[in-house]
Coordinates of C-alpha atoms in Angstrom, one line a residue:
X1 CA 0.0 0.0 0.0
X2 CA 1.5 3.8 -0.6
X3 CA 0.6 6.7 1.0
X4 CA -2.0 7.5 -1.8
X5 CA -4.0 4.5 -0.9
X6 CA -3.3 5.4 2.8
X7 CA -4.6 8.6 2.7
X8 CA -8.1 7.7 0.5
X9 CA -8.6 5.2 3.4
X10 CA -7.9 7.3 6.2
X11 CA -10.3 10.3 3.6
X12 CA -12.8 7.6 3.5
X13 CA -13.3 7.1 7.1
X14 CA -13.8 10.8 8.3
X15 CA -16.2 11.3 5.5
X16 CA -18.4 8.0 6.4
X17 CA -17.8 9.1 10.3
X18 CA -19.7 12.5 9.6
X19 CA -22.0 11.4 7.2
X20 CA -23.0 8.7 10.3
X21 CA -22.8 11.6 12.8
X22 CA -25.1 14.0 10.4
X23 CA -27.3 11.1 9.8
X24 CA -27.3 10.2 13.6
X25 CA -29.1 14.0 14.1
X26 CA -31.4 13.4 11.6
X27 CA -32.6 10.3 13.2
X28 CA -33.6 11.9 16.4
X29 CA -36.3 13.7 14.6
X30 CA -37.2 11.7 11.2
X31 CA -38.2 8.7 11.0
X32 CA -35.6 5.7 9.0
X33 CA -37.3 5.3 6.1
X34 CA -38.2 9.0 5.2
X35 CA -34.1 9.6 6.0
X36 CA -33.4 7.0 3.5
X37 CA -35.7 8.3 1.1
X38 CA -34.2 11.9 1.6
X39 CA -30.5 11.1 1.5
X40 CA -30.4 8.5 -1.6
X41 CA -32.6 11.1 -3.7
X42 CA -30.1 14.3 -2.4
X43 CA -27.2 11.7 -3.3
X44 CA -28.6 11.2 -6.6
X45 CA -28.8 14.9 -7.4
X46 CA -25.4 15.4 -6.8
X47 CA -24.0 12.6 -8.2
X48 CA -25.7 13.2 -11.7
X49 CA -23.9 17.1 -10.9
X50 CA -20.5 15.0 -10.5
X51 CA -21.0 13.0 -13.5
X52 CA -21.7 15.6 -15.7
X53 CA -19.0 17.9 -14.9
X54 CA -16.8 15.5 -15.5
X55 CA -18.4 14.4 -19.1
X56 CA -18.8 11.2 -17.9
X57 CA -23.1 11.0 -18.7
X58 CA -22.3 8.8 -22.2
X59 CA -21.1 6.2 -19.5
X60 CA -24.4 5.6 -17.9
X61 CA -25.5 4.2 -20.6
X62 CA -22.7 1.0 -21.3
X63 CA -23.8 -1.2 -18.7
X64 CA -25.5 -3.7 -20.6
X65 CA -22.9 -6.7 -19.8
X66 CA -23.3 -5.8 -16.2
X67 CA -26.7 -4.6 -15.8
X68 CA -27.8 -7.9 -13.7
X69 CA -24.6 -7.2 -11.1
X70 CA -26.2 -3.6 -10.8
X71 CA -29.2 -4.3 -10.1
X72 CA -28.2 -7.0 -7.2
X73 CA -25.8 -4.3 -5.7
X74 CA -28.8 -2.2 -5.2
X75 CA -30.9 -4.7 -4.5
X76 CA -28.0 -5.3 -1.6
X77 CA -27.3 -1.8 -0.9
X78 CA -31.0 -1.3 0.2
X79 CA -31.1 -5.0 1.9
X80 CA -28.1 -3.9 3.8
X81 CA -29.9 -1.2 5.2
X82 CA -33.5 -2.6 5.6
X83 CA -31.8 -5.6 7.7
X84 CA -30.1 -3.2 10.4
X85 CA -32.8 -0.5 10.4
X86 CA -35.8 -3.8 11.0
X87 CA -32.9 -5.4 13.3
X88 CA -33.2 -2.0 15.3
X89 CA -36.6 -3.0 16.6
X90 CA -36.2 -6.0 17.4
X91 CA -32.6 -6.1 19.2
X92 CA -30.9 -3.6 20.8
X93 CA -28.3 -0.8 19.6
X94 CA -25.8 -2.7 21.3
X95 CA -26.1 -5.9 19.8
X96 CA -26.1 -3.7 16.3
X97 CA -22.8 -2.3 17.2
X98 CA -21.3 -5.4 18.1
X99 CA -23.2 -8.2 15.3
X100 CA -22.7 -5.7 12.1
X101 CA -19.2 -5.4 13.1
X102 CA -19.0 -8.9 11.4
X103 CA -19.0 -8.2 7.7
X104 CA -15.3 -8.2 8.3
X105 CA -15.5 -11.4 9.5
X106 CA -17.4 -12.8 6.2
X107 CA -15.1 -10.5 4.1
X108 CA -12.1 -12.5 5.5
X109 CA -14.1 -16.0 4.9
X110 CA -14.6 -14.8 1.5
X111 CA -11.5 -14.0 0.1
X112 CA -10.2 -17.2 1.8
X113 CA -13.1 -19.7 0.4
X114 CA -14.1 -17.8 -2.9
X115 CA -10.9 -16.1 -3.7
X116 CA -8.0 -18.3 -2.2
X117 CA -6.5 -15.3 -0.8
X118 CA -4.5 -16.3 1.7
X119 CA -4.3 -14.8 5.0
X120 CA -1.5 -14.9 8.0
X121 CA -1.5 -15.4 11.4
X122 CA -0.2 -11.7 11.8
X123 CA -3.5 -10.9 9.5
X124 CA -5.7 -12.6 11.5
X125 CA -4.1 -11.5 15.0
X126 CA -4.2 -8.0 14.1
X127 CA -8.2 -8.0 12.8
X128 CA -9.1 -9.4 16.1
X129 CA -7.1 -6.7 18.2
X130 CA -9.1 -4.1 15.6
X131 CA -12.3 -5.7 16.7
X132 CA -11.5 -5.7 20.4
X133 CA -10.5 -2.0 19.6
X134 CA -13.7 -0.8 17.9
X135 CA -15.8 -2.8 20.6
X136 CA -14.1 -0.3 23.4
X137 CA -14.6 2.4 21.4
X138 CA -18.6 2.1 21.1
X139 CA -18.1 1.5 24.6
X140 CA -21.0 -1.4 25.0
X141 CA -22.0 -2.7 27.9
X142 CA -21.8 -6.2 27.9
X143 CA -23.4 -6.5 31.3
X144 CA -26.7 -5.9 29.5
X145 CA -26.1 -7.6 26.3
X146 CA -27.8 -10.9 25.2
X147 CA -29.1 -12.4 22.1
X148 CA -32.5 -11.5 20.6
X149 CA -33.1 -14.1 18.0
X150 CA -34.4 -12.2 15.0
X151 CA -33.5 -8.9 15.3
X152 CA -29.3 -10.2 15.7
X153 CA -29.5 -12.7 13.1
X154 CA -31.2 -9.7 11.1
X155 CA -28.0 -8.1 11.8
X156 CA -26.0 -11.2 10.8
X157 CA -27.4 -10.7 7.2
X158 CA -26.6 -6.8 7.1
X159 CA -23.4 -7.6 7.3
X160 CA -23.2 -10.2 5.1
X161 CA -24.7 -8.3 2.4
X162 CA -22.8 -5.7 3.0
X163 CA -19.3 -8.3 2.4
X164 CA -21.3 -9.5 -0.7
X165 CA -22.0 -6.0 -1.8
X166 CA -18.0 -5.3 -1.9
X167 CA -16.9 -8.5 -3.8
X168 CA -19.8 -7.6 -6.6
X169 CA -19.0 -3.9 -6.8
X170 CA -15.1 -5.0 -6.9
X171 CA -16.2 -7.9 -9.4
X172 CA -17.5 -5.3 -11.6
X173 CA -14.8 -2.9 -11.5
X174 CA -12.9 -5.8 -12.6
X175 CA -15.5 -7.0 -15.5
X176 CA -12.7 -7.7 -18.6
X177 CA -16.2 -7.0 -21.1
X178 CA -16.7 -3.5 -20.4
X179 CA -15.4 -1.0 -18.5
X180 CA -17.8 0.7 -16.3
X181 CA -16.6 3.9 -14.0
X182 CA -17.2 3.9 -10.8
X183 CA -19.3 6.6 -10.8
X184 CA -21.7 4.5 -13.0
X185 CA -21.6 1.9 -10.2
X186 CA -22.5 4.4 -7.7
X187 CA -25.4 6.0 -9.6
X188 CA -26.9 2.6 -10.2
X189 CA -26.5 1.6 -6.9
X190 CA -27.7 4.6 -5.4
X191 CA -30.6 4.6 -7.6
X192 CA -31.8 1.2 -7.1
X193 CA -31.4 1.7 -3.7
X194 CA -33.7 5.4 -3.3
X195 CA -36.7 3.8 -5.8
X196 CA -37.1 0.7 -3.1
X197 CA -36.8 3.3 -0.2
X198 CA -39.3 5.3 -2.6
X199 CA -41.9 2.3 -2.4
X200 CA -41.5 1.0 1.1
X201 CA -42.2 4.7 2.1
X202 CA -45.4 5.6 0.3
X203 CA -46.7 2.2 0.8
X204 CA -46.4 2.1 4.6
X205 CA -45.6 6.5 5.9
X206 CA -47.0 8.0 3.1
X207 CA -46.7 11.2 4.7
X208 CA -43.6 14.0 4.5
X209 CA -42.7 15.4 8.2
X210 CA -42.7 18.8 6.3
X211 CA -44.1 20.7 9.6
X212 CA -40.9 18.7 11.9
X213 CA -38.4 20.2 9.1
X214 CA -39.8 23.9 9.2
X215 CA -39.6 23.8 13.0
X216 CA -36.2 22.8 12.9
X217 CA -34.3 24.6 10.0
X218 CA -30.8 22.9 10.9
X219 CA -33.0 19.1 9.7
X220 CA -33.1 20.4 6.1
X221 CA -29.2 21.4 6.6
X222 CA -28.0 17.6 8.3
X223 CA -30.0 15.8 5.7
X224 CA -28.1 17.8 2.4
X225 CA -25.0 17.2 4.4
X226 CA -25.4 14.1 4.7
X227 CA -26.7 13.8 1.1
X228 CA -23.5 15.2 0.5
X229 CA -21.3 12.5 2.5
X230 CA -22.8 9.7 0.8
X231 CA -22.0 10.9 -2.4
X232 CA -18.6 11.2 -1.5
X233 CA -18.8 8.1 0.7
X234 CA -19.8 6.7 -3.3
X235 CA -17.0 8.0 -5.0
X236 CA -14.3 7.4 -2.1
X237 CA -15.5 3.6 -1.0
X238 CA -15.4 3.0 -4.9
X239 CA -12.2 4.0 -5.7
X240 CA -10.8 2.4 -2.9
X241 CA -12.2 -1.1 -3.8
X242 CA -11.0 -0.5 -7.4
X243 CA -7.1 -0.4 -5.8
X244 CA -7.2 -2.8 -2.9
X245 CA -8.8 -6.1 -2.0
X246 CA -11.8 -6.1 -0.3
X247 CA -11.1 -7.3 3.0
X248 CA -8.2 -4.4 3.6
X249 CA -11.3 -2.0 2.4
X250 CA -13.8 -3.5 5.0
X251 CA -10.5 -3.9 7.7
X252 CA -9.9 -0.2 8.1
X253 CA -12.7 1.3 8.0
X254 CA -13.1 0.1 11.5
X255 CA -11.4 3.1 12.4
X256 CA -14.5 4.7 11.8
X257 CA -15.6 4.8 15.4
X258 CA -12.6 6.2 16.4
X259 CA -13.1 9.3 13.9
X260 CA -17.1 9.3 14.7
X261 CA -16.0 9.7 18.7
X262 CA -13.7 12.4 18.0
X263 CA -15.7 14.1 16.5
X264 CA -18.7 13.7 18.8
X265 CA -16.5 14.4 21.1
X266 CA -15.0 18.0 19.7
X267 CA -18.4 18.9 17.9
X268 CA -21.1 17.6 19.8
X269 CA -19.5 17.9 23.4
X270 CA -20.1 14.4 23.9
X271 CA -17.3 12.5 26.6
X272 CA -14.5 10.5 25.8
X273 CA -14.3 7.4 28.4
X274 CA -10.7 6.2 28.9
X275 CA -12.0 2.9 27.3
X276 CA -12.7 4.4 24.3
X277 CA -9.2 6.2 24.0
X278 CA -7.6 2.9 24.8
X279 CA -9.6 1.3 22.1
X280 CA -8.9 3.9 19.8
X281 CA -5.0 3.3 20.8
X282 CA -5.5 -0.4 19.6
X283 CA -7.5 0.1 16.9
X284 CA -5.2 2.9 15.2
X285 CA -1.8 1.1 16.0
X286 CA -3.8 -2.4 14.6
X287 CA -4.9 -0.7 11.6
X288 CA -1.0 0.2 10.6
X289 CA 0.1 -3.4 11.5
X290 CA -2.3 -4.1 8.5
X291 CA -0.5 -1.3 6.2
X292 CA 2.5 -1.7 7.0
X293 CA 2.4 -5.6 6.5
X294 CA 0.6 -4.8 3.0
X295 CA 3.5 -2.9 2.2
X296 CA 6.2 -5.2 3.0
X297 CA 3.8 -7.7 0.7
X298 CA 3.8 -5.5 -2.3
X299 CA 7.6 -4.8 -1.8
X300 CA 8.9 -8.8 -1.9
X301 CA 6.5 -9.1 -4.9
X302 CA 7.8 -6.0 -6.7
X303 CA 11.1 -7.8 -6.1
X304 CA 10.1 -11.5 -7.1
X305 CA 8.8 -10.0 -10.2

């Protein structure tokens, strides 16, 4: 890994942090599904403005060898989502934090059974310290934490389709027939994604909080923010697959907490518990384990070769 694929990680974690922050606020006040609704069309509008400054429009329209794939990573992209948000009323936010935490965990089994990527002990050890990390830094309390049937093994399948949804998008990107941007990927996706939110809504909410918005002017601002963020979250989680395998992908953006905590912590005023900076410690010092193993990788290939 160089420092350009560092830095797009490390990019791609503060942007998904704050869209998950932003999107956190929004929550308080709105319900799931009219959030969903909200942010995939705001994400659509500005990723058609993205694709047509960049001239890349003609593109949208060369997907016929991989049309089925795009349609099942929407179809994913919304399961994904519908699985944690349904899992959410039957479990608790704990077990969520905890249980979705294992799309790593598939990711890994993946590339090992599917793939035949082959992973070392140090690989291995280090994703476990990350997940010990991350499970300090939501700071659960496992005094209170047991399982709820449905509602976890909903979250068991959000995960999974969310390791799924990588390996198609990367399979894709990879698809020798056509080449397809990613952006094309993403608007597909994204599409797919807002016309089922589109349906569930107006067959069981029907109705637009408009009056809850008006009260509360800064709603309409944290929902085109985070419209914003998952565009980018699009573009950067894209490009990132495109240049790295999967499972490195899923890996670090564990550190997502970490980010999401600090900046709870300097924006929000929320409190930082010294088992959350430990876990941060762990899963920051984990994470470059990871790199810095990838590099030294890359390096006695470049010198087989």
């Amino acid at each position: 890994m160089d420092s350009k694929s560092v830095f797009s990680l490390l990019l791609l974690n503060i942007v998904w942090s704050s869209f998950y922050v932003a999107n956190r606020f929004s929550l308080l006040q709105l319900s799931p599904l009219f959030v969903g609704v909200m942010v995939r069309l705001l994400a659509l509008i500005f990723l058609l403005i993205f694709i047509f400054i960049k001239g890349y429009q003609k593109d949208l329209l060369t997907i016929k060898a991989v049309f089925p794939k795009l349609i099942l990573i929407g179809i994913l992209g919304f399961s994904l989502d519908i699985t944690a948000f349904l899992g959410l009323q039957l479990s608790t936010a704990s077990n969520a934090a905890i249980l979705l935490k294992s799309d790593v965990l598939f990711t890994n089994f993946i590339s090992i059974l599917v793939f035949k990527q082959r992973f070392t002990k140090a690989d291995w050890l280090l994703t476990f310290f990350i997940l010990i990390g991350t499970v300090f830094v939501i700071d659960i309390d496992f005094s209170n934490f047991k399982l709820n049937g449905i509602g976890d093994l909903l979250f068991i399948l959000s995960a999974l389709f969310v390791a799924l949804n990588g390996f198609i998008i990367k399979s894709v990107q990879t698809d020798k027939r056509v080449k397809v941007r990613d952006t094309t990927v993403a608007f597909y996706n994204n599409l797919i994604t807002f016309i089922i939110f589109l349906l569930i809504f107006t067959i069981f909410e029907r109705k637009i909080p408009i009056h809850t918005i008006e009260e509360n002017s800064i709603l309409m601002v944290s929902l085109i923010y985070t419209g914003i963020m998952q565009t980018a979250i699009y573009i950067l989680y894209y490009y990132n697959l495109r240049i790295l395998p999967v499972w490195i992908v899923r890996i670090t953006l564990l550190i997502m907490p970490v980010f999401a905590s600090l900046i709870g912590f300097f924006l929000l005023g929320e409190t930082l518990k010294t088992i959350q900076i430990i876990g941060m410690i762990i899963v920051l010092l984990s994470t470059m384990g990871i790199i810095l193993i990838q590099r030294r990788k890359k390096t006695k290939q470049v010198q087989s070769n």
